[in-house]
Amino acid sequence: EDSTGLRLAESLGCRALILTARTATEAVVELLDSGADDVLCKPFGLEELAARCRALLRRTNSLKERVSVGPLDVHLLLRRVTLRDQPVELSPREFALLCALLTPPGVTRSRQELLRMAWPPHSGGPRSVDTQVLTLRRKLEQAGLGGESGVIQTVRQQGYRFSLDGLNRQAMETSLRKSGAAAGS
């Protein structure tokens, strides 16, 4: 089914060129509205397929390679996370979950949205999101990001969000500690 490919592309964070036998305009519009970057109806020529792939690659290369939120850097292409230039070891699922929470930061995502964005189809339930969020929080806290309020917040009966408030509060506290230490010397 076409939507399975779209979910897979979304979970991997990549572009989706859908090859389909569905030629009705409504079907093509539905696929594009569902997240496909391009739709190519069968039959098609190899030259056209190659040209559409090149066009997608041009658009992909223009995407952001890195997302920075305060001291946290997420290198999307390298699939690497650093905090104050120190590596943070995350599993592939934790990395996908962090990316889902950071796009964009501050937006509350339901468990179902996070499942759709960070898990392969039919591979987990809402409780697996809770477990992975807990693990991700712990790893970020161990790396030095989080503190009392945490940067990944639970929004009651709604889901989770990456909190810029928690990040800004932590940055301010760190700055105050540094200036206090400098004043005491």
mmCIF file of C-alpha atoms in Angstrom:
data_model
loop_
_atom_site.group_PDB
_atom_site.id
_atom_site.type_symbol
_atom_site.label_atom_id
_atom_site.label_comp_id
_atom_site.label_asym_id
_atom_site.label_seq_id
_atom_site.Cartn_x
_atom_site.Cartn_y
_atom_site.Cartn_z
ATOM 1 C CA GLU A 1 0.000 0.000 0.000
ATOM 2 C CA ASP A 2 1.279 3.489 -0.892
ATOM 3 C CA SER A 3 0.763 4.905 2.624
ATOM 4 C CA THR A 4 3.103 2.269 4.106
ATOM 5 C CA GLY A 5 5.920 3.638 1.975
ATOM 6 C CA LEU A 6 5.090 7.159 3.100
ATOM 7 C CA ARG A 7 5.196 6.129 6.779
ATOM 8 C CA LEU A 8 8.525 4.403 6.242
ATOM 9 C CA ALA A 9 9.995 7.435 4.463
ATOM 10 C CA GLU A 10 8.744 9.711 7.241
ATOM 11 C CA SER A 11 10.193 7.490 9.982
ATOM 12 C CA LEU A 12 13.556 7.457 8.190
ATOM 13 C CA GLY A 13 13.394 11.191 7.578
ATOM 14 C CA CYS A 14 13.839 10.861 3.826
ATOM 15 C CA ARG A 15 12.087 11.958 0.653
ATOM 16 C CA ALA A 16 9.398 9.785 -0.956
ATOM 17 C CA LEU A 17 8.909 9.242 -4.671
ATOM 18 C CA ILE A 18 5.843 7.021 -4.988
ATOM 19 C CA LEU A 19 5.602 4.700 -7.988
ATOM 20 C CA THR A 20 1.988 3.685 -8.426
ATOM 21 C CA ALA A 21 -0.491 2.107 -10.793
ATOM 22 C CA ARG A 22 -3.155 4.508 -9.520
ATOM 23 C CA THR A 23 -3.574 7.039 -12.324
ATOM 24 C CA ALA A 24 -6.682 8.913 -11.205
ATOM 25 C CA THR A 25 -5.993 12.563 -10.406
ATOM 26 C CA GLU A 26 -7.707 12.162 -7.019
ATOM 27 C CA ALA A 27 -5.337 9.305 -6.082
ATOM 28 C CA VAL A 28 -2.255 11.318 -7.051
ATOM 29 C CA VAL A 29 -3.510 14.367 -5.130
ATOM 30 C CA GLU A 30 -4.206 12.156 -2.092
ATOM 31 C CA LEU A 31 -0.654 10.769 -2.163
ATOM 32 C CA LEU A 32 0.881 14.244 -2.485
ATOM 33 C CA ASP A 33 -1.318 15.601 0.321
ATOM 34 C CA SER A 34 -0.325 12.601 2.482
ATOM 35 C CA GLY A 35 3.355 13.513 2.296
ATOM 36 C CA ALA A 36 4.765 12.138 -0.949
ATOM 37 C CA ASP A 37 7.354 14.431 -2.487
ATOM 38 C CA ASP A 38 6.533 13.200 -5.983
ATOM 39 C CA VAL A 39 4.289 10.618 -7.646
ATOM 40 C CA LEU A 40 5.079 8.742 -10.821
ATOM 41 C CA CYS A 41 2.296 6.693 -12.417
ATOM 42 C CA LYS A 42 2.955 3.439 -14.267
ATOM 43 C CA PRO A 43 3.896 2.968 -17.030
ATOM 44 C CA PHE A 44 6.852 5.336 -17.035
ATOM 45 C CA GLY A 45 10.187 5.600 -18.811
ATOM 46 C CA LEU A 46 13.476 5.020 -17.030
ATOM 47 C CA GLU A 47 14.696 8.440 -18.168
ATOM 48 C CA GLU A 48 11.758 10.118 -16.419
ATOM 49 C CA LEU A 49 12.336 8.064 -13.243
ATOM 50 C CA ALA A 50 16.032 9.010 -13.246
ATOM 51 C CA ALA A 51 15.200 12.707 -13.778
ATOM 52 C CA ARG A 52 12.690 12.693 -10.914
ATOM 53 C CA CYS A 53 15.245 10.994 -8.636
ATOM 54 C CA ARG A 54 17.829 13.656 -9.521
ATOM 55 C CA ALA A 55 15.284 16.383 -8.732
ATOM 56 C CA LEU A 56 14.552 14.808 -5.336
ATOM 57 C CA LEU A 57 18.261 14.588 -4.584
ATOM 58 C CA ARG A 58 18.681 18.279 -5.403
ATOM 59 C CA ARG A 59 15.887 19.118 -2.948
ATOM 60 C CA THR A 60 17.299 16.736 -0.312
ATOM 61 C CA ASN A 61 20.756 18.296 -0.516
ATOM 62 C CA SER A 62 19.224 21.669 0.297
ATOM 63 C CA LEU A 63 17.735 20.386 3.572
ATOM 64 C CA LYS A 64 19.269 21.252 6.908
ATOM 65 C CA GLU A 65 22.051 18.880 7.823
ATOM 66 C CA ARG A 66 22.076 19.916 11.461
ATOM 67 C CA VAL A 67 19.597 21.112 14.050
ATOM 68 C CA SER A 68 20.981 23.139 16.956
ATOM 69 C CA VAL A 69 18.961 23.920 20.057
ATOM 70 C CA GLY A 70 21.062 25.704 22.642
ATOM 71 C CA PRO A 71 24.078 23.513 23.443
ATOM 72 C CA LEU A 72 22.491 20.480 21.738
ATOM 73 C CA ASP A 73 23.519 19.693 18.143
ATOM 74 C CA VAL A 74 21.759 16.983 16.163
ATOM 75 C CA HIS A 75 23.628 16.058 13.000
ATOM 76 C CA LEU A 76 20.857 14.600 10.829
ATOM 77 C CA LEU A 77 22.985 13.163 8.037
ATOM 78 C CA LEU A 78 25.624 11.724 10.345
ATOM 79 C CA ARG A 79 22.924 10.573 12.812
ATOM 80 C CA ARG A 80 25.033 11.973 15.661
ATOM 81 C CA VAL A 81 24.119 14.016 18.721
ATOM 82 C CA THR A 82 26.516 16.246 20.617
ATOM 83 C CA LEU A 83 26.016 18.315 23.749
ATOM 84 C CA ARG A 84 28.570 21.077 24.194
ATOM 85 C CA ASP A 85 30.702 19.278 21.578
ATOM 86 C CA GLN A 86 30.619 16.015 23.589
ATOM 87 C CA PRO A 87 28.989 12.982 21.932
ATOM 88 C CA VAL A 88 25.705 11.660 23.317
ATOM 89 C CA GLU A 89 25.237 7.971 22.538
ATOM 90 C CA LEU A 90 21.680 7.239 21.396
ATOM 91 C CA SER A 91 20.115 4.156 19.876
ATOM 92 C CA PRO A 92 18.572 4.568 16.404
ATOM 93 C CA ARG A 93 15.089 4.685 17.975
ATOM 94 C CA GLU A 94 16.142 7.317 20.536
ATOM 95 C CA PHE A 95 17.703 9.373 17.741
ATOM 96 C CA ALA A 96 14.490 9.186 15.687
ATOM 97 C CA LEU A 97 12.445 10.117 18.769
ATOM 98 C CA LEU A 98 14.670 13.120 19.509
ATOM 99 C CA CYS A 99 14.375 14.270 15.881
ATOM 100 C CA ALA A 100 10.584 13.950 16.069
ATOM 101 C CA LEU A 101 10.534 16.059 19.246
ATOM 102 C CA LEU A 102 12.853 18.679 17.733
ATOM 103 C CA THR A 103 10.915 19.263 14.519
ATOM 104 C CA PRO A 104 10.073 21.869 15.617
ATOM 105 C CA PRO A 105 11.011 22.186 19.298
ATOM 106 C CA GLY A 106 8.257 23.293 21.640
ATOM 107 C CA VAL A 107 5.472 21.490 19.741
ATOM 108 C CA THR A 108 3.575 18.874 21.742
ATOM 109 C CA ARG A 109 3.464 15.510 19.987
ATOM 110 C CA SER A 110 0.967 12.794 20.906
ATOM 111 C CA ARG A 111 2.135 9.233 21.484
ATOM 112 C CA GLN A 112 0.488 8.262 18.182
ATOM 113 C CA GLU A 113 2.361 10.994 16.296
ATOM 114 C CA LEU A 114 5.651 9.908 17.843
ATOM 115 C CA LEU A 115 4.903 6.278 16.969
ATOM 116 C CA ARG A 116 4.225 7.287 13.387
ATOM 117 C CA MET A 117 7.328 9.473 13.169
ATOM 118 C CA ALA A 118 9.935 7.370 15.003
ATOM 119 C CA TRP A 119 8.824 3.729 14.769
ATOM 120 C CA PRO A 120 8.488 1.427 11.780
ATOM 121 C CA PRO A 121 4.843 0.545 11.059
ATOM 122 C CA HIS A 122 3.236 -1.957 13.457
ATOM 123 C CA SER A 123 6.323 -2.200 15.693
ATOM 124 C CA GLY A 124 5.210 -0.645 18.950
ATOM 125 C CA GLY A 125 2.454 0.794 21.033
ATOM 126 C CA PRO A 126 1.908 3.887 23.157
ATOM 127 C CA ARG A 127 3.726 2.358 26.136
ATOM 128 C CA SER A 128 6.859 1.811 24.051
ATOM 129 C CA VAL A 129 6.863 5.585 23.437
ATOM 130 C CA ASP A 130 6.733 6.171 27.205
ATOM 131 C CA THR A 131 9.635 3.778 27.763
ATOM 132 C CA GLN A 132 11.786 5.348 25.039
ATOM 133 C CA VAL A 133 11.031 8.888 26.258
ATOM 134 C CA LEU A 134 12.147 7.874 29.750
ATOM 135 C CA THR A 135 15.369 6.376 28.390
ATOM 136 C CA LEU A 136 16.038 9.426 26.197
ATOM 137 C CA ARG A 137 15.453 11.776 29.150
ATOM 138 C CA ARG A 138 17.911 9.814 31.292
ATOM 139 C CA LYS A 139 20.593 9.843 28.601
ATOM 140 C CA LEU A 140 20.209 13.589 28.041
ATOM 141 C CA GLU A 141 20.303 14.226 31.800
ATOM 142 C CA GLN A 142 23.415 12.039 32.200
ATOM 143 C CA ALA A 143 25.036 14.046 29.416
ATOM 144 C CA GLY A 144 24.228 17.257 31.328
ATOM 145 C CA LEU A 145 20.997 18.409 29.691
ATOM 146 C CA GLY A 146 17.790 18.510 31.661
ATOM 147 C CA GLY A 147 18.096 19.340 35.313
ATOM 148 C CA GLU A 148 14.994 19.598 37.502
ATOM 149 C CA SER A 149 12.483 20.669 34.858
ATOM 150 C CA GLY A 150 13.854 18.494 32.059
ATOM 151 C CA VAL A 151 13.883 19.386 28.409
ATOM 152 C CA ILE A 152 11.491 16.618 27.404
ATOM 153 C CA GLN A 153 8.275 17.419 29.181
ATOM 154 C CA THR A 154 5.132 15.369 29.588
ATOM 155 C CA VAL A 155 2.017 17.332 28.641
ATOM 156 C CA ARG A 156 -0.826 15.688 30.518
ATOM 157 C CA GLN A 157 -3.321 13.900 28.252
ATOM 158 C CA GLN A 158 -1.567 15.282 25.163
ATOM 159 C CA GLY A 159 1.901 13.776 24.819
ATOM 160 C CA TYR A 160 5.461 15.069 24.979
ATOM 161 C CA ARG A 161 7.412 18.119 23.881
ATOM 162 C CA PHE A 162 11.002 19.294 23.788
ATOM 163 C CA SER A 163 10.859 22.312 26.085
ATOM 164 C CA LEU A 164 12.768 25.410 25.137
ATOM 165 C CA ASP A 165 11.795 26.871 28.531
ATOM 166 C CA GLY A 166 13.672 24.098 30.338
ATOM 167 C CA LEU A 167 16.648 24.580 28.040
ATOM 168 C CA ASN A 168 16.648 28.379 28.501
ATOM 169 C CA ARG A 169 16.259 28.026 32.285
ATOM 170 C CA GLN A 170 19.191 25.613 32.413
ATOM 171 C CA ALA A 171 21.347 27.944 30.292
ATOM 172 C CA MET A 172 20.503 30.860 32.603
ATOM 173 C CA GLU A 173 21.340 28.821 35.730
ATOM 174 C CA THR A 174 24.652 27.726 34.198
ATOM 175 C CA SER A 175 25.452 31.333 33.306
ATOM 176 C CA LEU A 176 24.603 32.522 36.831
ATOM 177 C CA ARG A 177 26.790 29.794 38.390
ATOM 178 C CA LYS A 178 29.693 30.773 36.133
ATOM 179 C CA SER A 179 29.321 34.489 36.893
ATOM 180 C CA GLY A 180 29.011 33.721 40.629
ATOM 181 C CA ALA A 181 32.171 31.610 40.519
ATOM 182 C CA ALA A 182 33.983 34.382 38.654
ATOM 183 C CA ALA A 183 32.839 36.982 41.204
ATOM 184 C CA GLY A 184 34.033 34.784 44.070
ATOM 185 C CA SER A 185 37.559 34.459 42.701
#
